[in-house]
Short mmCIF file of C-alpha atoms and ligand atoms in Angstrom, two decimals:
data_model
loop_
_atom_site.label_atom_id
_atom_site.label_comp_id
_atom_site.label_asym_id
_atom_site.label_seq_id
_atom_site.Cartn_x
_atom_site.Cartn_y
_atom_site.Cartn_z
CA UNK A 10 -1.03 -12.91 -41.31
CA UNK A 11 -4.41 -14.66 -41.83
CA UNK A 12 -7.63 -13.60 -40.63
CA UNK A 13 -7.67 -16.29 -38.09
CA UNK A 14 -3.92 -15.14 -36.61
CA UNK A 15 -5.26 -11.72 -36.31
CA UNK A 16 -8.06 -12.91 -33.86
CA UNK A 17 -5.51 -14.76 -31.44
CA UNK A 18 -5.47 -14.00 -27.99
CA UNK A 19 -3.36 -10.59 -27.90
CA UNK A 20 -1.82 -11.12 -24.69
CA UNK A 21 -1.64 -13.28 -21.53
CA UNK A 22 -0.33 -11.99 -18.52
CA UNK A 23 1.05 -15.44 -17.08
CA UNK A 24 4.74 -14.33 -17.47
CA UNK A 25 4.52 -10.26 -17.30
CA UNK A 26 6.73 -9.18 -14.62
CA UNK A 27 7.94 -5.74 -15.95
CA UNK A 28 4.81 -4.18 -17.68
CA UNK A 29 3.24 -1.08 -16.05
CA UNK A 30 0.19 -2.06 -18.09
CA UNK A 31 -2.23 -4.91 -16.72
CA UNK A 32 -5.26 -7.05 -17.63
CA UNK A 33 -8.07 -4.15 -17.95
CA UNK A 34 -10.95 -4.89 -15.34
CA UNK A 35 -13.73 -6.35 -16.95
CA UNK A 36 -15.98 -3.68 -16.29
CA UNK A 37 -13.52 -1.29 -17.96
CA UNK A 38 -13.53 -3.77 -21.19
CA UNK A 39 -16.97 -3.86 -21.52
CA UNK A 40 -17.48 0.36 -21.28
CA UNK A 41 -14.45 0.62 -23.42
CA UNK A 42 -16.01 -1.53 -26.21
CA UNK A 43 -19.27 0.33 -25.91
CA UNK A 44 -17.87 3.69 -26.44
CA UNK A 45 -15.32 2.68 -29.18
CA UNK A 46 -16.95 4.77 -31.64
CA UNK A 47 -17.26 8.14 -29.50
CA UNK A 48 -14.59 10.91 -29.72
CA UNK A 49 -14.31 13.10 -26.58
CA UNK A 50 -12.34 15.66 -28.46
CA UNK A 51 -15.94 16.78 -29.98
CA UNK A 52 -17.84 17.08 -26.79
CA UNK A 53 -20.69 18.65 -28.28
CA UNK A 54 -21.19 15.98 -31.01
CA UNK A 55 -20.44 13.30 -28.27
CA UNK A 56 -21.87 14.59 -25.22
CA UNK A 57 -22.42 11.26 -23.33
CA UNK A 58 -18.48 10.62 -23.07
CA UNK A 59 -17.68 14.04 -22.51
CA UNK A 60 -19.82 13.82 -19.14
CA UNK A 61 -18.08 10.48 -18.38
CA UNK A 62 -14.49 12.42 -19.01
CA UNK A 63 -15.55 15.03 -16.38
CA UNK A 64 -16.84 12.39 -14.05
CA UNK A 65 -13.57 10.34 -14.45
CA UNK A 66 -11.62 13.61 -13.50
CA UNK A 67 -13.55 14.51 -10.65
CA UNK A 68 -12.93 10.67 -9.38
CA UNK A 69 -9.22 11.13 -10.27
CA UNK A 70 -9.72 14.45 -7.88
CA UNK A 71 -10.72 11.98 -5.28
CA UNK A 72 -7.86 9.69 -5.62
CA UNK A 73 -5.20 12.73 -5.48
CA UNK A 74 -7.70 14.18 -2.53
CA UNK A 75 -7.82 17.11 -4.89
CA UNK A 76 -11.34 19.24 -4.79
CA UNK A 77 -12.37 20.69 -7.90
CA UNK A 78 -9.80 19.13 -10.17
CA UNK A 79 -9.42 20.66 -13.74
CA UNK A 80 -7.99 18.03 -16.19
CA UNK A 81 -8.74 15.31 -18.88
CA UNK A 82 -7.93 11.78 -19.91
CA UNK A 83 -4.99 11.89 -21.92
CA UNK A 84 -3.46 9.23 -24.35
CA UNK A 85 -0.88 8.25 -21.62
CA UNK A 86 1.48 9.74 -18.99
CA UNK A 87 3.79 10.92 -21.70
CA UNK A 88 0.90 13.48 -22.57
CA UNK A 89 0.31 14.48 -19.15
CA UNK A 90 3.91 15.15 -18.43
CA UNK A 91 4.31 16.92 -21.97
CA UNK A 92 1.09 19.00 -21.21
CA UNK A 93 2.49 19.95 -17.59
CA UNK A 94 5.67 21.19 -18.86
CA UNK A 95 3.98 23.07 -21.73
CA UNK A 96 1.43 24.83 -19.70
CA UNK A 97 4.37 25.89 -17.44
CA UNK A 98 6.35 27.14 -20.10
CA UNK A 99 3.23 28.99 -21.70
CA UNK A 100 2.72 30.79 -18.07
CA UNK A 101 6.30 31.94 -17.92
CA UNK A 102 8.28 34.44 -19.97
CA UNK A 103 11.06 33.89 -21.94
CA UNK A 104 13.27 31.01 -22.38
CA UNK A 105 12.87 28.36 -19.52
CA UNK A 106 13.97 25.52 -18.06
CA UNK A 107 12.45 22.07 -16.21
CA UNK A 108 14.34 20.41 -13.43
CA UNK A 109 13.71 17.16 -12.64
CA UNK A 110 15.38 14.33 -10.83
CA UNK A 111 17.33 11.86 -13.44
CA UNK A 112 14.86 9.25 -12.28
CA UNK A 113 12.12 10.87 -13.96
CA UNK A 114 10.50 9.14 -16.98
CA UNK A 115 11.88 9.62 -20.46
CA UNK A 116 8.67 11.23 -21.50
CA UNK A 117 10.45 14.51 -19.95
CA UNK A 118 13.18 14.34 -22.90
CA UNK A 119 10.46 14.03 -25.61
CA UNK A 120 8.75 17.06 -23.85
CA UNK A 121 11.87 19.02 -23.47
CA UNK A 122 12.82 18.30 -27.59
CA UNK A 123 9.28 18.97 -28.79
CA UNK A 124 8.62 22.30 -26.44
CA UNK A 125 12.10 23.31 -27.09
CA UNK A 126 12.96 23.96 -23.47
CA UNK A 127 15.78 23.02 -21.25
CA UNK A 128 15.71 19.97 -19.41
CA UNK A 129 18.02 20.14 -16.31
CA UNK A 130 18.65 16.32 -14.67
CA UNK A 131 19.42 16.34 -10.90
CA UNK A 132 21.00 13.26 -9.40
CA UNK A 133 19.32 11.07 -7.09
CA UNK A 134 20.77 10.05 -3.64
CA UNK A 135 21.59 6.48 -2.45
CA UNK A 136 18.05 5.88 -2.15
CA UNK A 137 17.17 6.71 -5.72
CA UNK A 138 15.30 9.77 -4.64
CA UNK A 139 15.56 13.26 -5.92
CA UNK A 140 18.57 14.69 -4.03
CA UNK A 141 17.17 18.27 -2.82
CA UNK A 142 20.81 19.56 -2.82
CA UNK A 143 21.48 19.12 -6.19
CA UNK A 144 17.64 20.26 -7.45
CA UNK A 145 18.29 23.61 -5.62
CA UNK A 146 21.69 23.93 -7.58
CA UNK A 147 19.92 23.41 -10.68
CA UNK A 148 16.92 25.54 -10.15
CA UNK A 149 16.76 29.40 -11.25
CA UNK A 150 14.55 32.11 -11.65
CA UNK A 151 14.04 31.00 -15.24
CA UNK A 152 12.85 27.33 -14.11
CA UNK A 153 9.22 27.23 -15.39
CA UNK A 154 8.55 23.56 -13.25
CA UNK A 155 10.22 21.55 -10.98
CA UNK A 156 9.18 18.03 -11.23
CA UNK A 157 8.87 15.28 -8.47
CA UNK A 158 8.13 11.45 -9.20
CA UNK A 159 6.20 9.79 -7.06
CA UNK A 160 6.66 6.29 -7.99
CA UNK A 161 9.55 6.13 -10.26
CA UNK A 162 9.71 3.82 -13.25
CA UNK A 163 12.91 1.90 -12.48
CA UNK A 164 12.67 1.85 -8.56
CA UNK A 165 9.02 2.82 -7.43
CA UNK A 166 10.49 5.57 -5.33
CA UNK A 167 8.48 8.57 -4.05
CA UNK A 168 10.19 11.83 -4.12
CA UNK A 169 10.29 14.23 -1.11
CA UNK A 170 7.49 16.32 -2.65
CA UNK A 171 7.08 18.93 0.01
CA UNK A 172 10.79 19.62 -0.04
CA UNK A 173 10.59 20.02 -3.73
CA UNK A 174 7.46 22.38 -3.39
CA UNK A 175 9.64 24.76 -1.41
CA UNK A 176 12.35 24.58 -4.11
CA UNK A 177 9.72 25.44 -6.57
CA UNK A 178 8.48 28.16 -4.42
CA UNK A 179 11.56 29.64 -3.77
CA UNK A 180 12.31 30.08 -7.55
CA UNK A 181 8.73 30.95 -8.61
CA UNK A 182 8.37 27.93 -10.58
CA UNK A 183 5.52 25.59 -10.49
CA UNK A 184 5.33 22.21 -9.15
CA UNK A 185 4.58 19.12 -11.23
CA UNK A 186 4.29 15.38 -9.79
CA UNK A 187 4.59 12.48 -12.06
CA UNK A 188 2.45 9.78 -10.27
CA UNK A 189 1.49 7.94 -13.45
CA UNK A 190 2.27 4.54 -11.95
CA UNK A 191 2.13 5.48 -8.34
CA UNK A 192 -0.98 7.53 -8.30
CA UNK A 193 -3.37 4.51 -7.57
CA UNK A 194 -1.07 3.41 -4.49
CA UNK A 195 -0.48 6.40 -3.01
CA UNK A 196 -3.66 6.91 -1.01
CA UNK A 197 -3.22 3.86 0.79
CA UNK A 198 0.36 4.53 2.00
CA UNK A 199 1.06 7.18 4.63
CA UNK A 200 3.08 9.65 2.53
CA UNK A 201 3.38 13.10 4.33
CA UNK A 202 1.94 15.38 1.42
CA UNK A 203 -1.01 15.98 -0.69
CA UNK A 204 -1.97 17.92 -3.86
CA UNK A 205 -3.59 20.33 -1.99
CA UNK A 206 -1.08 21.06 0.73
CA UNK A 207 2.39 20.79 -0.99
CA UNK A 208 1.26 22.61 -3.21
CA UNK A 209 1.08 20.73 -6.49
CA UNK A 210 0.14 22.56 -9.43
CA UNK A 211 -0.32 19.51 -11.88
CA UNK A 212 -0.02 16.02 -11.50
CA UNK A 213 0.01 12.82 -13.99
CA UNK A 214 -2.00 9.55 -12.66
CA UNK A 215 -2.56 7.08 -15.13
CA UNK A 216 -5.72 4.93 -15.13
CA UNK A 217 -4.21 2.91 -17.81
CA UNK A 218 -1.67 1.55 -15.55
CA UNK A 219 -2.38 0.68 -11.84
CA UNK A 220 -6.00 1.82 -12.67
CA UNK A 221 -6.81 -0.87 -14.59
CA UNK A 222 -8.11 0.66 -17.09
CA UNK A 223 -7.62 -0.26 -20.73
CA UNK A 224 -5.36 1.60 -23.22
CA UNK A 225 -5.49 4.66 -23.83
CA UNK A 226 -6.43 6.14 -20.50
CA UNK A 227 -3.62 8.74 -19.10
CA UNK A 228 -4.72 11.47 -16.32
CA UNK A 229 -3.62 14.79 -16.27
CA UNK A 230 -4.61 16.86 -13.13
CA UNK A 231 -4.24 20.58 -12.40
CA UNK A 232 -5.02 22.56 -9.60
CA UNK A 233 -6.17 25.63 -11.29
CA UNK A 234 -8.27 26.38 -14.40
CA UNK A 235 -5.29 28.61 -15.41
CA UNK A 236 -3.30 25.73 -16.35
CA UNK A 237 -6.16 24.30 -19.01
CA UNK A 238 -6.45 27.97 -20.09
CA UNK A 239 -2.78 27.85 -20.69
CA UNK A 240 -3.31 24.96 -23.04
CA UNK A 241 -6.33 26.10 -24.92
CA UNK A 242 -6.36 26.29 -28.63
CA UNK A 243 -9.22 27.78 -30.37
CA UNK A 244 -11.52 25.00 -32.38
CA UNK A 245 -13.29 27.59 -34.93
CA UNK A 246 -15.30 24.91 -36.65
CA UNK A 247 -16.34 23.19 -33.44
CA UNK A 248 -19.65 23.48 -31.58
CA UNK A 249 -17.12 23.75 -28.59
CA UNK A 250 -14.57 27.20 -28.32
CA UNK A 251 -11.38 25.66 -27.36
CA UNK A 252 -9.48 22.50 -26.68
CA UNK A 253 -6.79 21.86 -24.06
CA UNK A 254 -5.78 18.20 -25.29
CA UNK A 255 -3.03 17.45 -27.20
CA UNK A 256 -4.77 14.95 -29.08
CA UNK A 257 -7.77 15.94 -31.19
CA UNK A 258 -9.62 12.98 -32.08
CA UNK A 259 -9.24 10.85 -28.90
CA UNK A 260 -10.55 7.32 -27.44
CA UNK A 261 -13.98 7.28 -26.20
CA UNK A 262 -13.01 3.86 -25.18
CA UNK A 263 -10.15 5.04 -23.15
CA UNK A 264 -12.34 7.65 -21.36
CA UNK A 265 -15.32 5.17 -20.68
CA UNK A 266 -13.02 2.29 -19.44
CA UNK A 267 -11.52 4.58 -16.91
CA UNK A 268 -14.88 5.93 -15.85
CA UNK A 269 -16.42 2.25 -15.52
CA UNK A 270 -13.04 1.05 -13.43
CA UNK A 271 -12.80 4.26 -11.11
CA UNK A 272 -16.41 3.65 -10.34
CA UNK A 273 -16.06 0.14 -9.38
CA UNK A 274 -13.02 0.26 -7.44
CA UNK A 275 -12.35 3.44 -5.74
CA UNK A 276 -11.76 3.34 -3.17
CA UNK A 277 -12.46 -0.35 -1.89
CA UNK A 278 -11.21 -1.99 -4.58
CA UNK A 279 -7.82 -0.11 -5.26
CA UNK A 280 -7.13 -0.43 -1.50
CA UNK A 281 -7.52 -4.06 -1.84
CA UNK A 282 -5.22 -4.09 -4.85
CA UNK A 283 -2.47 -2.11 -3.00
CA UNK A 284 -2.24 -4.34 -0.09
CA UNK A 285 -2.23 -7.46 -2.11
CA UNK A 286 0.40 -5.85 -4.45
CA UNK A 287 2.51 -4.44 -1.69
CA UNK A 288 2.76 -7.79 0.12
CA UNK A 289 3.66 -9.41 -2.88
CA UNK A 290 6.56 -6.96 -3.54
CA UNK A 291 7.76 -7.50 0.16
CA UNK A 292 7.38 -11.45 -0.32
CA UNK A 293 9.62 -11.21 -3.60
CA UNK A 294 11.88 -9.08 -2.00
CA UNK A 295 12.67 -11.30 1.17
CA UNK A 296 12.82 -14.34 -1.05
CA UNK A 297 15.32 -12.42 -3.30
CA UNK A 298 17.39 -11.26 -0.26
CA UNK A 299 17.12 -14.65 1.40
CA UNK A 300 18.87 -16.09 -1.90
CA UNK A 301 21.63 -13.59 -1.37
CA UNK A 302 20.82 -11.13 -4.14
CA UNK A 303 21.02 -7.52 -3.19
CA UNK A 304 17.58 -6.04 -3.01
CA UNK A 305 16.01 -2.41 -3.13
CA UNK A 306 13.60 -2.39 -0.29
CA UNK A 307 10.12 -1.81 -2.04
CA UNK A 308 8.60 1.49 -1.01
CA UNK A 309 5.65 0.98 -3.39
CA UNK A 310 4.98 -2.54 -5.25
CA UNK A 311 7.93 -2.61 -7.64
CA UNK A 312 11.14 -4.68 -6.78
CA UNK A 313 14.69 -4.17 -7.89
CA UNK A 314 17.47 -6.59 -7.46
CA UNK A 315 21.10 -6.90 -8.69
CA UNK A 316 20.89 -10.21 -10.83
CA UNK A 317 23.76 -11.54 -12.81
CA UNK A 318 23.68 -10.84 -16.59
CA UNK A 319 23.58 -14.78 -17.54
CA UNK A 320 20.62 -15.55 -15.13
CA UNK A 321 18.74 -12.55 -16.45
CA UNK A 322 18.81 -13.98 -20.09
CA UNK A 323 18.02 -17.27 -18.85
CA UNK A 324 14.84 -16.21 -17.08
CA UNK A 325 14.14 -14.24 -20.23
CA UNK A 326 14.72 -17.26 -22.38
CA UNK A 327 12.29 -19.18 -19.85
CA UNK A 328 9.73 -16.71 -21.27
CA UNK A 329 9.45 -14.29 -18.42
CA UNK A 330 8.97 -10.81 -19.31
CA UNK A 331 11.47 -8.87 -17.28
CA UNK A 332 13.61 -5.97 -17.77
CA UNK A 333 16.22 -3.90 -16.15
CA UNK A 334 17.12 -0.33 -14.78
CA UNK A 335 19.83 1.56 -16.52
CA UNK A 336 22.33 0.21 -13.93
CA UNK A 337 21.06 -3.03 -14.77
CA UNK A 338 18.94 -3.96 -11.90
CA UNK A 339 16.21 -6.69 -12.53
CA UNK A 340 12.97 -4.73 -12.40
CA UNK A 341 9.41 -6.85 -11.07
CA UNK A 342 6.69 -4.74 -11.39
CA UNK A 343 3.95 -5.97 -9.00
CA UNK A 344 0.71 -5.24 -11.18
CA UNK A 345 -2.74 -6.51 -10.33
CA UNK A 346 -2.06 -9.47 -13.06
CA UNK A 347 1.02 -10.40 -10.58
CA UNK A 348 -0.25 -13.22 -8.15
CA UNK A 349 1.53 -14.94 -5.53
CA UNK A 350 1.56 -18.08 -7.81
CA UNK A 351 3.46 -16.30 -10.38
CA UNK A 352 6.00 -15.05 -8.23
CA UNK A 353 6.38 -18.75 -6.77
CA UNK A 354 6.76 -19.88 -10.21
CA UNK A 355 9.40 -17.25 -10.88
CA UNK A 356 11.35 -18.05 -7.97
CA UNK A 357 11.23 -22.08 -8.97
CA UNK A 358 12.71 -20.78 -12.33
CA UNK A 359 15.48 -18.41 -10.59
CA UNK A 360 16.65 -21.08 -8.69
CA UNK A 361 16.96 -23.21 -11.69
CA UNK A 362 19.05 -20.84 -13.43
CA UNK A 363 21.24 -19.87 -10.30
N1 0PR B 20 5.51 8.76 -15.91
C1 0PR B 20 6.09 7.37 -15.33
C2 0PR B 20 6.57 7.62 -13.94
C3 0PR B 20 6.25 6.22 -16.16
O1 0PR B 20 6.52 5.27 -15.61
C4 0PR B 20 5.78 6.14 -17.44
C5 0PR B 20 5.61 4.84 -18.35
C6 0PR B 20 5.22 7.19 -17.88
C7 0PR B 20 5.16 8.46 -17.32
C8 0PR B 20 4.80 7.47 -19.20
O2 0PR B 20 3.44 7.03 -19.49
P1 0PR B 20 2.96 6.50 -20.97
O3 0PR B 20 3.69 5.07 -21.40
O4 0PR B 20 1.61 6.06 -20.73
O5 0PR B 20 3.02 7.39 -22.06
N2 0PR B 20 6.22 3.73 -17.83
C9 0PR B 20 6.55 2.44 -18.50
C10 0PR B 20 7.85 2.53 -19.20
O6 0PR B 20 8.31 3.10 -19.85
C11 0PR B 20 5.54 2.39 -19.48
C12 0PR B 20 5.34 0.89 -19.72
C13 0PR B 20 4.28 0.31 -19.76
C14 0PR B 20 6.36 0.23 -20.42
C15 0PR B 20 3.88 -1.01 -20.51
C16 0PR B 20 6.18 -1.27 -20.80
C17 0PR B 20 5.03 -1.86 -20.66
O7 0PR B 20 4.95 -2.86 -20.96
O8 0PR B 20 8.39 1.83 -18.54
#
């Protein structure tokens, strides 16, 4: 690759319909660049970015309605989910298991592998949400944490969190909610639970997805300081005493970017974004449905629809970045960069390949 080629525009989002990343907000880009050379992993040496991280965590607490949140800006949802499992394992005795719906992101498989815990996957119901009876069947005294997903990767579904909280309480397990993608939409929906009253022990909510922060900016939040204590490792030669993060050196750009965009968009900007994205998802679902495709009603701004194999590949050949669920349904994720004009252009091609 020549020098000139490495300077080419990295990505345009004009035909990207399957990603959970998006064009970062301008304020976030600018802040990320300014803090590129800082390391929040060493808060005594880089105190400004450490302050920004504390403020970013407080703002994430506002987004999920948790007073006094404990947490940090992780590399992404994978790290946050792994840390939730790790904290639960460390706080439990003996061999433990994790119970999650089969719709849980594959990061839980990585967590189970790395942490050497058993992952028990419960089937989902006809509407792609965790089947509570199946979760009850799998949970037992050795369950360290029950996982619920609020905005599944494949269908954008929100699991019945209060019912999962009851199951967790019955077996003395913790409850983790993975809202890596859905977390920035949920405050504007009428879901019947919150971090405080469910009760949820830990949560994943990623600024680098719907939050419009640059990568890497994941969010790990805990209700109690004991959760972070369970993750803390002594750092003898640093001026700080312990480190709860999985990463050592971390991206100051990710932290500053998350802080900047949260300051800019919470709550009004995120509300507008939710309304726009949900309206786009409802529009696309209706248009596909009118054309005879079988569509899963979008609870959050993600549309899944049955699309014949040849049409899917023909659309990919047209340059559309689309993907499919494990059961072969088309997924369109209505991220902030996805506009009505893009969807109309997509529908023109859907008609052309039909
Ligand atoms: N939890 C949920 C519910 C997720 O959807 C994802 C990622 C994660 C956790 C893991 O987050 P990180 O990837 O930040 O570690 N979901 C997307 C997926 O796997 C990630 C993605 C993003 C994929 C951008 C493609 C893409 O272009 O499909």
